Tab-separated table of C-alpha atoms and ligand atoms in Angstrom:
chain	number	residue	atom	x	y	z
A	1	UNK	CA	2.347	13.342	-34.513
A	2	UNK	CA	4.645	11.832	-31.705
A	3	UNK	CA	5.771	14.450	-29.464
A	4	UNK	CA	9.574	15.184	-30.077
A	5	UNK	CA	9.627	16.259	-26.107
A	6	UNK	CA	7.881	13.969	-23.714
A	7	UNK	CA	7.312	14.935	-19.341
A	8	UNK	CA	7.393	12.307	-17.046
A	9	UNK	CA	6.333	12.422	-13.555
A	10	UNK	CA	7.302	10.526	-11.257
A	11	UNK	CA	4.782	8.666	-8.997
A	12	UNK	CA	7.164	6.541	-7.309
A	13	UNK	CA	7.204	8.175	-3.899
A	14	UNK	CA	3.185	8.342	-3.578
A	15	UNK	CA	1.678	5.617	-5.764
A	16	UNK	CA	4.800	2.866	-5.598
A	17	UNK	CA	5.340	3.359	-1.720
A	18	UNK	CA	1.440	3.988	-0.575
A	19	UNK	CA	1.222	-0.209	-1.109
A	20	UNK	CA	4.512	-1.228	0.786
A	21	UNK	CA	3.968	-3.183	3.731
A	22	UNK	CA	7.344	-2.419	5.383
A	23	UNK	CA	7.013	0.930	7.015
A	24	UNK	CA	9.232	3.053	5.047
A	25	UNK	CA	11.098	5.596	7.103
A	26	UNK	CA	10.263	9.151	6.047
A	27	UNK	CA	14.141	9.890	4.932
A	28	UNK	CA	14.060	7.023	2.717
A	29	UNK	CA	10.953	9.175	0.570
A	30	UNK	CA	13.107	12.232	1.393
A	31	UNK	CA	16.279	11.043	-0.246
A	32	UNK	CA	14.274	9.074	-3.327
A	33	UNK	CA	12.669	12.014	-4.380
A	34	UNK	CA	15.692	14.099	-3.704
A	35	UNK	CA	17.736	11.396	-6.521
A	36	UNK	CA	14.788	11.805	-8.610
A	37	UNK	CA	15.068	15.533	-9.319
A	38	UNK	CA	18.623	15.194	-9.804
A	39	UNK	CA	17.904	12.928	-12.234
A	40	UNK	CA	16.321	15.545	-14.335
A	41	UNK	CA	12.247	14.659	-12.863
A	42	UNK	CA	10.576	18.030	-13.288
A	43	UNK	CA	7.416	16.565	-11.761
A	44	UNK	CA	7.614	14.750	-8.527
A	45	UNK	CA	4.233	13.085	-6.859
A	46	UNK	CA	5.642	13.229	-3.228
A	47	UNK	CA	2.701	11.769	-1.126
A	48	UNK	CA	-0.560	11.910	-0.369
A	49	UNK	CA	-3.550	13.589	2.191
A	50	UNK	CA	-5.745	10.303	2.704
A	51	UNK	CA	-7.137	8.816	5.919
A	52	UNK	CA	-4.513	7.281	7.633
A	53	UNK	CA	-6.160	4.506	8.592
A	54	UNK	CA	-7.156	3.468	4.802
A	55	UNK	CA	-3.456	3.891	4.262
A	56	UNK	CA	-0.930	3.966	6.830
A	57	UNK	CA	2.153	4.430	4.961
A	58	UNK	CA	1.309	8.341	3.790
A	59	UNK	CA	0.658	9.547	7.208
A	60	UNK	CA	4.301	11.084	7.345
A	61	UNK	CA	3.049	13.292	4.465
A	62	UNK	CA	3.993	16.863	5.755
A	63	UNK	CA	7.428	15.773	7.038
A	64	UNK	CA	8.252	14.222	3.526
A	65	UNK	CA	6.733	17.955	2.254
A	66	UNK	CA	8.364	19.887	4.730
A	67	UNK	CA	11.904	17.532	4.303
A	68	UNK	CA	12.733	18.466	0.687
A	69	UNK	CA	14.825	20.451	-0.213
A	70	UNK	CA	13.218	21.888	-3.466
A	71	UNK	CA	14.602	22.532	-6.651
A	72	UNK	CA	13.904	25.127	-9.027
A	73	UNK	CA	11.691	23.883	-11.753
A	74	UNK	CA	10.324	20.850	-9.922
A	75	UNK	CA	6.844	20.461	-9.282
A	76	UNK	CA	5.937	18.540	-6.027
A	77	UNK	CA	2.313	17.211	-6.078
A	78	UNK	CA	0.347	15.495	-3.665
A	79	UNK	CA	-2.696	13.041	-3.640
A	80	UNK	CA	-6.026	14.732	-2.087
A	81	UNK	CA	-9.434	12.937	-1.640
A	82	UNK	CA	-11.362	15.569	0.749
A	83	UNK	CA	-11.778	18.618	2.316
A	84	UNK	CA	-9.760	17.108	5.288
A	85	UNK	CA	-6.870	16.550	3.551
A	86	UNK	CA	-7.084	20.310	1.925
A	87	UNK	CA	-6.429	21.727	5.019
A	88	UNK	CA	-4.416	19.369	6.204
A	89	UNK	CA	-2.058	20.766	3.210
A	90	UNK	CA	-3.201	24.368	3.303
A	91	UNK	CA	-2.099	24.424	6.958
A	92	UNK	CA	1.443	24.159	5.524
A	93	UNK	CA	3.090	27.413	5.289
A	94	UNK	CA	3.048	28.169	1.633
A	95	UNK	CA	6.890	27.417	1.038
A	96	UNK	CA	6.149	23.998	2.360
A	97	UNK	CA	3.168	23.077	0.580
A	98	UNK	CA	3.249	20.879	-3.097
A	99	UNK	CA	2.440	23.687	-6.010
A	100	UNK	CA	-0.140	20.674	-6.950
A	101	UNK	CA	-2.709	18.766	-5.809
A	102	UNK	CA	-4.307	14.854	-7.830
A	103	UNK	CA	-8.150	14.875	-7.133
A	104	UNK	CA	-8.894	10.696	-7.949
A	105	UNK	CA	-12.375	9.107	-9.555
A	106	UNK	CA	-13.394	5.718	-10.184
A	107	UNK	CA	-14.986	4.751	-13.710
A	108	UNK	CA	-17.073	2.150	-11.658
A	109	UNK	CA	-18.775	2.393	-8.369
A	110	UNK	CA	-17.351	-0.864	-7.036
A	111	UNK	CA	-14.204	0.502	-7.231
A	112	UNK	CA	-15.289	4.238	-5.812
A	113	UNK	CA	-17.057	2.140	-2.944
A	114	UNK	CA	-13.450	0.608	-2.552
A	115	UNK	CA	-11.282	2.968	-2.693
A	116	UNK	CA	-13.021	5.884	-1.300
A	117	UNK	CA	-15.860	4.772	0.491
A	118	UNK	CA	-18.297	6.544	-1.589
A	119	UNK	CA	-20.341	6.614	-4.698
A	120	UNK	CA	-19.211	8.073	-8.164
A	121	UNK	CA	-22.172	10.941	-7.529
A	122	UNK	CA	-20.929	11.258	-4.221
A	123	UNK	CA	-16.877	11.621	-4.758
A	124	UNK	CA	-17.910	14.552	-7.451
A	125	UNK	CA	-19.777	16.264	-5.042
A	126	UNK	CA	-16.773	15.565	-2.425
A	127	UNK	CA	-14.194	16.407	-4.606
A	128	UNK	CA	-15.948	20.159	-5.998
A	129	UNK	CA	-15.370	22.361	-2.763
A	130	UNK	CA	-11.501	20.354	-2.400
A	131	UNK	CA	-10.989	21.801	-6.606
A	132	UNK	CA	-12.589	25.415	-5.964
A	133	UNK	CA	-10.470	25.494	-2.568
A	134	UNK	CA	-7.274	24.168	-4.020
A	135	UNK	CA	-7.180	26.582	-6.876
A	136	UNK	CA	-8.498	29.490	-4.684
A	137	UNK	CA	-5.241	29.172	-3.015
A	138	UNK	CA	-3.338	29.132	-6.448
A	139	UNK	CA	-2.127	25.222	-6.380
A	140	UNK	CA	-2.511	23.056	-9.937
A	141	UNK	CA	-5.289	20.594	-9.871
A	142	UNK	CA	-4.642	17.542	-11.768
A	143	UNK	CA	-7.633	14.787	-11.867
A	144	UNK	CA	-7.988	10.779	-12.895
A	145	UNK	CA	-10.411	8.527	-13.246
A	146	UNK	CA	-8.918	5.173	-11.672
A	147	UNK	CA	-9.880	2.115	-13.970
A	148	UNK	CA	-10.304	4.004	-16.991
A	149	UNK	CA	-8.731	0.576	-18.945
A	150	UNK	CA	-10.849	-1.922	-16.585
A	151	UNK	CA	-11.835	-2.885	-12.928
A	152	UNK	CA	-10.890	-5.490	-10.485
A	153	UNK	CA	-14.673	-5.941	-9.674
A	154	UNK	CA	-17.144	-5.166	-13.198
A	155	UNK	CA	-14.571	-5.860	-15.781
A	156	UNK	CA	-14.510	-3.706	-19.090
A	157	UNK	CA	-15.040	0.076	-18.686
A	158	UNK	CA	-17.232	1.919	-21.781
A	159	UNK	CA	-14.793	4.623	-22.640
A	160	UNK	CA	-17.742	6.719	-22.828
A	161	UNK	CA	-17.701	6.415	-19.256
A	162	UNK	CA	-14.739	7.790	-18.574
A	163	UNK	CA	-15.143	10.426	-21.288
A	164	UNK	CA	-18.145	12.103	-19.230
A	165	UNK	CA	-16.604	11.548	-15.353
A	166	UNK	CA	-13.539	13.679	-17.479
A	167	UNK	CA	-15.730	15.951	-18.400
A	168	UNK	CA	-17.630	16.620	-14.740
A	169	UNK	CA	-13.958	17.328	-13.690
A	170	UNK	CA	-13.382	19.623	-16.301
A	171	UNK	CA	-16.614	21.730	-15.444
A	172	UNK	CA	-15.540	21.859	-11.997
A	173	UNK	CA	-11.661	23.186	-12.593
A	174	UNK	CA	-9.975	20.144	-13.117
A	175	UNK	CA	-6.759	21.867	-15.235
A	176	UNK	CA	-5.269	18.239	-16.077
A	177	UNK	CA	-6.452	14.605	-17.117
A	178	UNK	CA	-4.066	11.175	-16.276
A	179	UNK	CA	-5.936	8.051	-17.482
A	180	UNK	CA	-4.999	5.631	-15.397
A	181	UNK	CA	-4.738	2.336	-16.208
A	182	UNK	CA	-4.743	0.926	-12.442
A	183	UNK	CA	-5.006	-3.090	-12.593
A	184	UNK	CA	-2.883	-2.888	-15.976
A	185	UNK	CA	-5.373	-4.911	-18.197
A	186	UNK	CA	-5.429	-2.198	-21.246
A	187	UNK	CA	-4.144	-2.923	-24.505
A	188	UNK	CA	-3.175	-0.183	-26.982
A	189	UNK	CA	-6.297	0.439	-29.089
A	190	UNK	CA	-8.528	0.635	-25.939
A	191	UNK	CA	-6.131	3.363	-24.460
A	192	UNK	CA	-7.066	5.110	-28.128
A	193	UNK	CA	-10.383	4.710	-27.377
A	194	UNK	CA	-10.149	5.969	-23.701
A	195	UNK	CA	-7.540	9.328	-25.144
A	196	UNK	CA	-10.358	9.811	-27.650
A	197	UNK	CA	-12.948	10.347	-25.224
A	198	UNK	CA	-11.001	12.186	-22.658
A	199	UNK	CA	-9.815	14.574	-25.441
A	200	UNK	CA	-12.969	15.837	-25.982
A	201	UNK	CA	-13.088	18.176	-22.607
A	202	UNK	CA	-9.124	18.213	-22.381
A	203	UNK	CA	-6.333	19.686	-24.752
A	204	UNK	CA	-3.803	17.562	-25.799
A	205	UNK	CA	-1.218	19.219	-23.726
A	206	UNK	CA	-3.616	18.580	-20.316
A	207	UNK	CA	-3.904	15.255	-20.703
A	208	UNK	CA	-1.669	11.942	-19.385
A	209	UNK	CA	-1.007	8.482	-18.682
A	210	UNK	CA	-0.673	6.692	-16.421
A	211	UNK	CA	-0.649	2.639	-17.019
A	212	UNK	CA	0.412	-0.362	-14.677
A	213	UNK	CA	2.122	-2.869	-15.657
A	214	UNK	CA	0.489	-5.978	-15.081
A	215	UNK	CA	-0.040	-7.487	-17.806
A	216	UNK	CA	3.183	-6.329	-19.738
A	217	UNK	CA	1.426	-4.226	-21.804
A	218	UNK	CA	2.553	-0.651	-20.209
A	219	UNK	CA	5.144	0.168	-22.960
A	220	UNK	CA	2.889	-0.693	-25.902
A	221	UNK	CA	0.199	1.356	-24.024
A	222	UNK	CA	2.252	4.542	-23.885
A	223	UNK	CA	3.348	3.910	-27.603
A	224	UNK	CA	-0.121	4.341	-28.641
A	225	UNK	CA	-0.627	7.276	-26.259
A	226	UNK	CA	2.339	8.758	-27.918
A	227	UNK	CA	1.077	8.458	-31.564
A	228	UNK	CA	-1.872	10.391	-30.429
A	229	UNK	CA	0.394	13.027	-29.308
A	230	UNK	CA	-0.029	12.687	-25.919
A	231	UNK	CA	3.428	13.804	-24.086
A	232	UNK	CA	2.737	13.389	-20.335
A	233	UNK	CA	3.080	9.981	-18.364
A	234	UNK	CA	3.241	9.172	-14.759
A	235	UNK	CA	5.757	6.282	-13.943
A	236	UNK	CA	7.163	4.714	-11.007
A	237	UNK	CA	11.036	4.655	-10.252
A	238	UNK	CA	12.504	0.647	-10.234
A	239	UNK	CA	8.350	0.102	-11.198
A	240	UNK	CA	7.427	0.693	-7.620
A	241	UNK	CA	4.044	-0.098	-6.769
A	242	UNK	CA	0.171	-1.604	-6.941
A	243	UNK	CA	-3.313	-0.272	-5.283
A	244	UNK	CA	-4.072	-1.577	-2.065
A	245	UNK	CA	-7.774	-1.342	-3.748
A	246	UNK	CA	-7.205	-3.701	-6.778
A	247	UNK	CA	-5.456	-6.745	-5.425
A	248	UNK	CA	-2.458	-8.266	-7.574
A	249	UNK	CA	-2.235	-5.238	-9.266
A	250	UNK	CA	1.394	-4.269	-9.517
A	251	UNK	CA	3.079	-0.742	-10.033
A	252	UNK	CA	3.129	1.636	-12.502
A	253	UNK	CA	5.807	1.120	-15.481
A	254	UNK	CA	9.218	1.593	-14.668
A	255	UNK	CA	10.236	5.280	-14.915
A	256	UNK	CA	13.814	3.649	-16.540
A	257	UNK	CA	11.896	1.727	-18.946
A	258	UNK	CA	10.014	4.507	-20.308
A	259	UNK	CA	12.964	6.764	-20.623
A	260	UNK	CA	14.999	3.744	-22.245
A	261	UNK	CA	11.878	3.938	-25.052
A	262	UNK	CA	11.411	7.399	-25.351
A	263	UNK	CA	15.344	8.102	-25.611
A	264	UNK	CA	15.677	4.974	-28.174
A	265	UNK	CA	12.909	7.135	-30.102
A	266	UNK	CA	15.082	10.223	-30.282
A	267	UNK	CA	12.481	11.582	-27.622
A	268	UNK	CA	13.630	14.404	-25.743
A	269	UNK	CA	12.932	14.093	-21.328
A	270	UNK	CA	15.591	15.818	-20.082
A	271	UNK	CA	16.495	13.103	-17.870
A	272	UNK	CA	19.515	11.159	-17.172
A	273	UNK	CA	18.632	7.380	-17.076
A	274	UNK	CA	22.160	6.443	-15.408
A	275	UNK	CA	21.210	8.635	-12.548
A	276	UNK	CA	17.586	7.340	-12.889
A	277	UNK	CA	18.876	3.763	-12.772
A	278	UNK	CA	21.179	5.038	-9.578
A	279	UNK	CA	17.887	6.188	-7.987
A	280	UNK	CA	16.215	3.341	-8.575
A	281	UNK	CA	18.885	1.241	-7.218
A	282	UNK	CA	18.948	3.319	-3.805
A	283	UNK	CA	14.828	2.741	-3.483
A	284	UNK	CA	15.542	-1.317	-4.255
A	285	UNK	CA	18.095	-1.669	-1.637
A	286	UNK	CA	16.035	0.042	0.692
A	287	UNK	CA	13.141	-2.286	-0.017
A	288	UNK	CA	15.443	-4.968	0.218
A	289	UNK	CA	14.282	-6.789	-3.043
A	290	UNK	CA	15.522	-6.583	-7.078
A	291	UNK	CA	13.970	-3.763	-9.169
A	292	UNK	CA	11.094	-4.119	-11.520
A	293	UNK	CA	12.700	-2.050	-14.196
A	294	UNK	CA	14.425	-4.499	-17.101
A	295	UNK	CA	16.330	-1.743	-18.556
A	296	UNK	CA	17.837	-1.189	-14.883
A	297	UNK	CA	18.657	-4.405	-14.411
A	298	UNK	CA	20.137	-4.991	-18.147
A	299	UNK	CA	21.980	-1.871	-18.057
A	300	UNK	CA	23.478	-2.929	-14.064
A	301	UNK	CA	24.319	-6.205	-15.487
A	302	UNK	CA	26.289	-4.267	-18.672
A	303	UNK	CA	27.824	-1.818	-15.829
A	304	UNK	CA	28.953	-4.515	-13.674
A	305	UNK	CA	30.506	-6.394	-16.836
A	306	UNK	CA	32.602	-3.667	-18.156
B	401	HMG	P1	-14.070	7.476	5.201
B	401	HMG	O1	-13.694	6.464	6.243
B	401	HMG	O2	-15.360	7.310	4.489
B	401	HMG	O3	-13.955	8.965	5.759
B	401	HMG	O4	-12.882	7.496	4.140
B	401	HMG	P2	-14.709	9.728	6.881
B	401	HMG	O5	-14.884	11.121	6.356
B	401	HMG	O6	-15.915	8.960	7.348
B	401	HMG	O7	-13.606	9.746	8.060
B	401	HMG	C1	-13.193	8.588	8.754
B	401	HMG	C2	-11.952	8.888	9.578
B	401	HMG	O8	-10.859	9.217	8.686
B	401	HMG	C3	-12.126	10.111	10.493
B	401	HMG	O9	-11.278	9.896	11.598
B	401	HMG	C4	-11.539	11.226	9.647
B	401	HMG	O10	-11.090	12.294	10.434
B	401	HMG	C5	-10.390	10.545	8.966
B	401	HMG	P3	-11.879	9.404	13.018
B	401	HMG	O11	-12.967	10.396	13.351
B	401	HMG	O12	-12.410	7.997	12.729
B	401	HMG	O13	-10.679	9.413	13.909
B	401	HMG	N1	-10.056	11.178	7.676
B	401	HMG	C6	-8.851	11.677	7.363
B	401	HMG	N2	-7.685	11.745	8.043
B	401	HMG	C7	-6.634	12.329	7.420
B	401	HMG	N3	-6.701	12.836	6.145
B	401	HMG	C8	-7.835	12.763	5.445
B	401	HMG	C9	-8.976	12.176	6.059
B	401	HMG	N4	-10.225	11.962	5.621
B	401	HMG	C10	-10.879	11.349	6.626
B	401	HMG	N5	-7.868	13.240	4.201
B	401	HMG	C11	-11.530	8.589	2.486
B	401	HMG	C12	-12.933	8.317	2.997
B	401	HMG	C13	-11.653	9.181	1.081
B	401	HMG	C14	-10.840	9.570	3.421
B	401	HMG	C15	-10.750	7.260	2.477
B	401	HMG	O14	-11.481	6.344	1.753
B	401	HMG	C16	-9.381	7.402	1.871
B	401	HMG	O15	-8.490	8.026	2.448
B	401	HMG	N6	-9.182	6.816	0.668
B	401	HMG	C17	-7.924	6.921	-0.034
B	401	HMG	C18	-7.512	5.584	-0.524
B	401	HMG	C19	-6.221	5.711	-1.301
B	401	HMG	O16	-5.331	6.485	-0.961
B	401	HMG	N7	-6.102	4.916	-2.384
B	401	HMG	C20	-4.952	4.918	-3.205
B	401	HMG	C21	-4.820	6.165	-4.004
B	401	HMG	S1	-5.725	6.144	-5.536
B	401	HMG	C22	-4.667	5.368	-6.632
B	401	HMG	O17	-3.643	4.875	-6.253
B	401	HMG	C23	-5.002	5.394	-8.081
B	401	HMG	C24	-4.168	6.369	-8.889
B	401	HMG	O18	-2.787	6.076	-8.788
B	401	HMG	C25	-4.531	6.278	-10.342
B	401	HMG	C26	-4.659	4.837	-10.782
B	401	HMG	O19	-3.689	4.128	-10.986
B	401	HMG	O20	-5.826	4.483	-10.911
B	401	HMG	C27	-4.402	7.798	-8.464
B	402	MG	MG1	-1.826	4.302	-9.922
């Protein structure tokens, strides 16, 4: 039942850098995701279309979109939470644009009140016109629910839950389904639970995950996600990352510690971790502080020692 090919995406540029204080300059996100296709990433989540002011750091999205130089085979995708950022992105000439857009949900309405200044009720009604428009213009529309695993401000999330908001995205063209686990408080069996709803309205091959690393539990979380069969994950290069919306929530699992697993599981990702680890190493020293990824730093200490 574990896939014998696994995709990773890479969220790295959008989800690890959207929290970074330090203002990022736009070449910086232009050369990481540049490393990051080299490294084999077929999937790239480049940046997103949100207000500004909620998050200052993305605002540079269409010169990171129109700055890459784009590989065959690599899918560029971009966060979108309204109309506004639509067009935004459909102003880009075509060439320019991502071939993909992420529509985001909350499994609790303290945390859609947070993020997105709106209701659950009201972000589906939002978020209809920005899925009909978006694949009207022929880009891939990937959804989430953020805190499918648990919230910063109610606590345990009924799978059930998340199973139906899945389902409301799936009835109005939603092609693809990450469960996110954004504060990083799952544990594998839940993550089960969560699949098993989700997989009801979604194929096996449409659906993903996406887990933070928190609590340490991000590796053992994709291991059960694998023995479902599920062979999509997000990660975040050198573990990048947190949600400006749930505080002391840190990134996503490193993108070198899931291809360190996967590989050490005879999993096929077409990716080359030494150039992974390179990439992550350029984002670190940028950031001016230590990766988050333990197999990067075991195999830099190894490299350093031979
Ligand atoms: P709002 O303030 O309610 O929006 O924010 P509004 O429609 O009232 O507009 C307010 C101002 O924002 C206006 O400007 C708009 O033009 C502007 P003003 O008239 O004051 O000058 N505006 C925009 N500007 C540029 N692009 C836009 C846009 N929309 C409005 N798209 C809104 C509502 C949804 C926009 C806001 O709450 C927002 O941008 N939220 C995004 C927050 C965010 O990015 N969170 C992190 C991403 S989600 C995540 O990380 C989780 C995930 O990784 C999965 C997981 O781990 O869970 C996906
Ligand atoms: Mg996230």
């Amino acid at each position: 039942m574990i896939p014998s090919k696994v995709k990773l995406v890479d969220v790295g540029p959008r989800d690890g850098l959207q929290n970074e204080k330090q203002v990022v300059p736009t070449e910086v996100k232009i050369e990481l995701i540049h490393r990051l296709q080299n490294a084999g990433l077929t999937e790239i989540e480049t940046t997103s279309f949100v207000s500004p002011k909620w998050v200052p750091q993305m605002k540079d999205n269409v010169l990171v979109l129109a700055g890459i130089e784009r590989k065959a085979g690599v899918r560029y995708a971009a966060l979108v939470p309204n109309m506004k950022g639509l067009e935004a992105l459909l102003d880009m000439p075509v060439q320019l644009r991502p071939q993909e857009i992420v529509v985001f949900f909350a499994a609790t309405e303290s945390f859609s009140q947070k993020n997105t200044n709106c209701s659950i009720a009201e972000s589906l009604e939002r978020i209809a016109p920005v899925v009909a428009g978006a694949r009207a213009a022929g880009l891939y529309v990937r959804g989430t629910v953020s805190c499918a695993l648990g919230c910063p401000y109610e606590g345990e999330v009924d799978p059930a839950v998340v199973g139906r908001i899945a389902k409301a995205q799936r009835d109005m063209g939603v092609q693809h389904m990450g469960v996110p686990d954004t504060i990083g408080v799952g544990t594998p069996r839940k993550v089960q639970a969560v699949f098993e709803q989700v997989l009801k309205s979604f194929e096996l091959t449409d659906v993903s995950g996406h887990f933070h690393d928190t609590y340490g539990q991000a590796l053992a979380n994709t291991l059960a996600a694998l023995e479902l069969g599920v062979a999509t994950f997000d990660a975040s290069i050198a573990g990048l990352g947190g949600c400006p919306y749930a505080k002391g929530a840190t990134g996503n699992v490193a993108t070198e510690d899931v291809v360190y697993m996967l590989h050490g599981m005879g999993i096929e990702t077409g990716i080359d971790l030494n150039a992974l680890i390179d990439a992550g190493q350029f984002i670190s020293e940028q950031l001016g502080r230590p990766t988050n990824s333990r197999a990067a730093k075991a195999l830099m200490t190894k490299r350093l020692s031979a």
